[in-house]
PDB file of C-alpha atoms in Angstrom:
ATOM      1  CA  LEU N   7      22.280  31.452 -63.794  1.00 58.00           C
ATOM      2  CA  SER N   8      26.482  32.013 -63.982  1.00 67.00           C
ATOM      3  CA  GLY N   9      28.554  29.446 -61.889  1.00 72.00           C
ATOM      4  CA  ARG N  10      29.103  32.271 -59.586  1.00 75.00           C
ATOM      5  CA  ASP N  11      25.371  33.264 -58.526  1.00 75.00           C
ATOM      6  CA  ALA N  12      24.835  29.223 -58.956  1.00 75.00           C
ATOM      7  CA  MET N  13      27.273  29.467 -55.879  1.00 78.00           C
ATOM      8  CA  GLU N  14      26.269  32.626 -54.505  1.00 78.00           C
ATOM      9  CA  THR N  15      22.262  31.412 -54.250  1.00 79.00           C
ATOM     10  CA  LEU N  16      23.253  27.366 -52.445  1.00 76.00           C
ATOM     11  CA  ALA N  17      25.329  30.044 -49.696  1.00 76.00           C
ATOM     12  CA  VAL N  18      22.743  31.788 -48.899  1.00 77.00           C
ATOM     13  CA  ILE N  19      20.158  28.559 -49.020  1.00 80.00           C
ATOM     14  CA  GLY N  20      22.406  27.199 -47.195  1.00 73.00           C
ATOM     15  CA  LEU N  21      22.454  30.160 -44.238  1.00 73.00           C
ATOM     16  CA  VAL N  22      19.034  30.579 -44.330  1.00 75.00           C
ATOM     17  CA  SER N  23      19.239  26.636 -43.457  1.00 76.00           C
ATOM     18  CA  ASN N  24      22.023  27.019 -40.558  1.00 67.00           C
ATOM     19  CA  ILE N  25      19.964  29.896 -39.129  1.00 76.00           C
ATOM     20  CA  VAL N  26      16.233  27.820 -39.240  1.00 74.00           C
ATOM     21  CA  GLN N  27      18.309  25.174 -37.721  1.00 73.00           C
ATOM     22  CA  PHE N  28      19.600  27.136 -34.910  1.00 64.00           C
ATOM     23  CA  ALA N  29      16.078  28.798 -34.693  1.00 75.00           C
ATOM     24  CA  ASP N  30      14.836  25.092 -34.213  1.00 64.00           C
ATOM     25  CA  PHE N  31      17.344  24.008 -31.823  1.00 59.00           C
ATOM     26  CA  GLY N  32      16.885  27.433 -29.545  1.00 66.00           C
ATOM     27  CA  SER N  33      13.192  27.082 -29.687  1.00 67.00           C
ATOM     28  CA  LYS N  34      13.145  23.686 -28.671  1.00 64.00           C
ATOM     29  CA  LEU N  35      15.781  24.729 -25.661  1.00 60.00           C
ATOM     30  CA  ILE N  36      14.238  27.022 -24.383  1.00 68.00           C
ATOM     31  CA  SER N  37      10.984  25.030 -24.391  1.00 68.00           C
ATOM     32  CA  LYS N  38      12.248  21.969 -22.303  1.00 71.00           C
ATOM     33  CA  SER N  39      14.230  25.182 -20.022  1.00 70.00           C
ATOM     34  CA  VAL N  40      10.549  26.485 -18.841  1.00 68.00           C
ATOM     35  CA  GLN N  41       9.623  23.035 -18.520  1.00 70.00           C
ATOM     36  CA  LEU N  42      12.544  21.338 -16.381  1.00 67.00           C
ATOM     37  CA  TYR N  43      11.495  24.891 -14.853  1.00 66.00           C
ATOM     38  CA  GLN N  44       8.195  24.696 -13.759  1.00 66.00           C
ATOM     39  CA  SER N  45       7.985  20.666 -13.286  1.00 72.00           C
ATOM     40  CA  SER N  46       7.488  20.231 -10.066  1.00 65.00           C
ATOM     41  CA  ASP N  47      10.197  17.476  -9.200  1.00 72.00           C
ATOM     42  CA  GLY N  48      12.613  18.700 -12.032  1.00 72.00           C
ATOM     43  CA  VAL N  49      11.876  16.174 -14.328  1.00 78.00           C
ATOM     44  CA  LEU N  50      11.079  16.695 -18.019  1.00 74.00           C
ATOM     45  CA  THR N  51       7.578  14.370 -18.758  1.00 80.00           C
ATOM     46  CA  GLU N  52       9.290  12.223 -21.323  1.00 81.00           C
ATOM     47  CA  ASN N  53      12.080  11.223 -19.227  1.00 80.00           C
ATOM     48  CA  ILE N  54       9.116  10.775 -16.477  1.00 84.00           C
ATOM     49  CA  ILE N  55       7.320   7.820 -18.770  1.00 86.00           C
ATOM     50  CA  THR N  56      10.681   6.433 -20.017  1.00 86.00           C
ATOM     51  CA  GLU N  57      12.331   6.105 -16.197  1.00 89.00           C
ATOM     52  CA  THR N  58       8.603   4.315 -14.879  1.00 91.00           C
ATOM     53  CA  ALA N  59       8.370   1.917 -17.781  1.00 92.00           C
ATOM     54  CA  THR N  60      12.322   1.141 -17.454  1.00 92.00           C
ATOM     55  CA  ASN N  61      11.982   0.647 -13.453  1.00 94.00           C
ATOM     56  CA  HIS N  62       8.760  -1.658 -13.951  1.00 93.00           C
ATOM     57  CA  LEU N  63      10.877  -3.089 -16.136  1.00 91.00           C
ATOM     58  CA  ILE N  64      13.255  -4.150 -13.946  1.00 93.00           C
ATOM     59  CA  ARG N  65      10.863  -5.575 -10.753  1.00 94.00           C
ATOM     60  CA  LEU N  66       9.510  -7.531 -13.588  1.00 91.00           C
ATOM     61  CA  ASN N  67      13.612  -8.914 -14.943  1.00 92.00           C
ATOM     62  CA  CYS N  68      13.972  -9.565 -11.845  1.00 93.00           C
ATOM     63  CA  LYS N  69      11.363 -12.143 -11.080  1.00 92.00           C
ATOM     64  CA  LEU N  70      12.664 -13.433 -14.499  1.00 91.00           C
ATOM     65  CA  GLU N  71      15.568 -13.521 -13.382  1.00 92.00           C
ATOM     66  CA  ASN N  72      14.602 -15.357  -9.769  1.00 93.00           C
ATOM     67  CA  SER N  73      12.740 -17.881 -12.015  1.00 90.00           C
ATOM     68  CA  ALA N  74      15.776 -18.557 -14.422  1.00 90.00           C
ATOM     69  CA  ILE N  75      18.055 -19.422 -11.642  1.00 92.00           C
ATOM     70  CA  ALA N  76      15.791 -21.508  -9.676  1.00 92.00           C
ATOM     71  CA  THR N  77      14.958 -23.415 -13.443  1.00 88.00           C
ATOM     72  CA  SER N  78      19.039 -24.170 -13.521  1.00 91.00           C
ATOM     73  CA  ASP N  79      17.940 -21.715 -17.457  1.00 90.00           C
ATOM     74  CA  GLU N  80      21.913 -19.968 -17.618  1.00 92.00           C
ATOM     75  CA  VAL N  81      21.051 -18.642 -21.523  1.00 91.00           C
ATOM     76  CA  LEU N  82      17.735 -17.063 -19.375  1.00 90.00           C
ATOM     77  CA  GLU N  83      19.844 -15.110 -16.704  1.00 93.00           C
ATOM     78  CA  ALA N  84      22.419 -14.193 -18.704  1.00 93.00           C
ATOM     79  CA  LEU N  85      19.564 -12.135 -20.444  1.00 92.00           C
ATOM     80  CA  CYS N  86      17.957 -11.238 -17.340  1.00 93.00           C
ATOM     81  CA  LYS N  87      21.862  -9.964 -15.688  1.00 94.00           C
ATOM     82  CA  SER N  88      21.896  -8.075 -19.421  1.00 93.00           C
ATOM     83  CA  CYS N  89      18.590  -6.283 -19.757  1.00 93.00           C
ATOM     84  CA  SER N  90      19.324  -4.866 -15.909  1.00 93.00           C
ATOM     85  CA  ALA N  91      22.334  -3.855 -16.866  1.00 94.00           C
ATOM     86  CA  VAL N  92      21.133  -1.612 -19.260  1.00 93.00           C
ATOM     87  CA  ALA N  93      18.306  -1.099 -17.385  1.00 93.00           C
ATOM     88  CA  VAL N  94      19.666   1.038 -14.051  1.00 95.00           C
ATOM     89  CA  GLU N  95      22.722   2.996 -17.436  1.00 93.00           C
ATOM     90  CA  LEU N  96      19.560   4.403 -18.805  1.00 91.00           C
ATOM     91  CA  LEU N  97      17.967   5.584 -15.303  1.00 92.00           C
ATOM     92  CA  GLY N  98      21.798   6.459 -15.078  1.00 91.00           C
ATOM     93  CA  ALA N  99      21.783   8.908 -17.957  1.00 88.00           C
ATOM     94  CA  LEU N 100      18.000   9.658 -16.795  1.00 86.00           C
ATOM     95  CA  ASP N 101      19.416  10.965 -13.113  1.00 87.00           C
ATOM     96  CA  LYS N 102      21.550  12.874 -14.856  1.00 83.00           C
ATOM     97  CA  LEU N 103      19.306  15.153 -16.616  1.00 77.00           C
ATOM     98  CA  LYS N 104      17.398  15.413 -13.535  1.00 78.00           C
ATOM     99  CA  VAL N 105      17.031  18.739 -12.116  1.00 73.00           C
ATOM    100  CA  HIS N 106      17.728  18.386  -8.447  1.00 66.00           C
ATOM    101  CA  ARG N 107      17.581  20.543  -4.963  1.00 65.00           C
ATOM    102  CA  GLU N 108      16.189  24.091  -5.451  1.00 66.00           C
ATOM    103  CA  LYS N 109      15.123  24.634  -9.148  1.00 61.00           C
ATOM    104  CA  GLU N 110      16.897  27.959 -10.886  1.00 64.00           C
ATOM    105  CA  LYS N 111      16.515  28.879 -14.676  1.00 65.00           C
ATOM    106  CA  TRP N 112      20.525  28.391 -15.080  1.00 65.00           C
ATOM    107  CA  LYS N 113      20.275  24.864 -13.881  1.00 71.00           C
ATOM    108  CA  SER N 114      16.683  24.139 -16.072  1.00 69.00           C
ATOM    109  CA  MET N 115      18.256  25.533 -19.043  1.00 70.00           C
ATOM    110  CA  ARG N 116      21.956  23.702 -18.362  1.00 74.00           C
ATOM    111  CA  LYS N 117      20.039  20.753 -17.879  1.00 72.00           C
ATOM    112  CA  ALA N 118      17.411  21.025 -21.004  1.00 74.00           C
ATOM    113  CA  LEU N 119      21.125  21.544 -23.447  1.00 69.00           C
ATOM    114  CA  ARG N 120      21.790  18.246 -21.775  1.00 77.00           C
ATOM    115  CA  SER N 121      19.128  16.651 -22.435  1.00 79.00           C
ATOM    116  CA  LEU N 122      18.865  17.854 -26.321  1.00 76.00           C
ATOM    117  CA  TRP N 123      22.720  16.220 -26.857  1.00 75.00           C
ATOM    118  CA  SER N 124      22.032  13.368 -24.595  1.00 79.00           C
ATOM    119  CA  LYS N 125      18.143  12.600 -26.803  1.00 81.00           C
ATOM    120  CA  GLU N 126      20.477   9.857 -29.548  1.00 86.00           C
ATOM    121  CA  LYS N 127      22.672   8.752 -25.891  1.00 88.00           C
ATOM    122  CA  ILE N 128      19.329   7.674 -24.564  1.00 85.00           C
ATOM    123  CA  GLN N 129      17.089   6.508 -28.040  1.00 88.00           C
ATOM    124  CA  GLU N 130      20.058   4.503 -28.402  1.00 91.00           C
ATOM    125  CA  ILE N 131      20.107   2.635 -25.041  1.00 90.00           C
ATOM    126  CA  GLU N 132      16.162   2.968 -24.819  1.00 90.00           C
ATOM    127  CA  LYS N 133      16.787   0.493 -28.481  1.00 93.00           C
ATOM    128  CA  TRP N 134      19.301  -1.662 -27.348  1.00 93.00           C
ATOM    129  CA  LEU N 135      17.327  -2.506 -24.125  1.00 91.00           C
ATOM    130  CA  ALA N 136      14.162  -3.509 -26.318  1.00 91.00           C
ATOM    131  CA  ASN N 137      16.089  -5.656 -28.390  1.00 92.00           C
ATOM    132  CA  ILE N 138      17.071  -7.383 -25.292  1.00 92.00           C
ATOM    133  CA  ARG N 139      13.367  -7.518 -24.226  1.00 89.00           C
ATOM    134  CA  GLU N 140      12.188  -8.401 -27.432  1.00 91.00           C
ATOM    135  CA  GLU N 141      15.139 -11.853 -27.088  1.00 91.00           C
ATOM    136  CA  LEU N 142      13.543 -12.472 -23.385  1.00 90.00           C
ATOM    137  CA  ASN N 143      10.831 -12.326 -24.763  1.00 88.00           C
ATOM    138  CA  LEU N 144      11.316 -14.845 -27.603  1.00 90.00           C
ATOM    139  CA  HIS N 145      13.346 -17.403 -25.656  1.00 88.00           C
ATOM    140  CA  LEU N 146      10.072 -17.546 -23.165  1.00 87.00           C
ATOM    141  CA  VAL N 147       7.696 -18.287 -26.034  1.00 88.00           C
ATOM    142  CA  VAL N 148       9.557 -20.744 -26.957  1.00 87.00           C
ATOM    143  CA  ASP N 149      10.324 -22.135 -23.906  1.00 84.00           C
ATOM    144  CA  LEU N 150       6.497 -22.400 -23.461  1.00 81.00           C
ATOM    145  CA  ARG N 151       5.870 -24.265 -26.468  1.00 80.00           C
ATOM    146  CA  CYS N 152       8.446 -26.752 -25.336  1.00 81.00           C
ATOM    147  CA  VAL N 153       6.661 -27.557 -22.435  1.00 74.00           C
ATOM    148  CA  ASN N 154       3.433 -27.609 -24.150  1.00 72.00           C
ATOM    149  CA  ARG N 155       4.296 -30.157 -26.636  1.00 74.00           C
ATOM    150  CA  LEU N 156       6.182 -32.706 -23.016  1.00 71.00           C
ATOM    151  CA  MET N 157       2.950 -32.224 -21.426  1.00 66.00           C
TER     152      MET N 157
END
């Protein structure tokens, strides 16, 4: 192949790649739009699962924070506050992806598009929350080991 033929081949490969990406994005958009439109509560299944787990984490975290306050564990209390703040941020991001009030095809399409665009941000918040949860777990394990050694 000459240099020009190679460039034309690369251009065609690039174009085909772009078309495939566009088709993939379009199919995801349509799939999520249909799921939102057909859902009884205007929420994607994946977001319901994340929201439920986050609400459960908030309830557990509240109990843990009360315990930290009662025992004057300032580090644990600060971790709990961080956990609450990030969890509330995640719930807020998920709420923006719900179709509120009456469902319309256009609203479902817009929310599906927002869902696709927000996916990385939500994953970033989930990762941040997971890191705080790991820190909380480590803190609690160390505290338990220290208490057991004293006994």
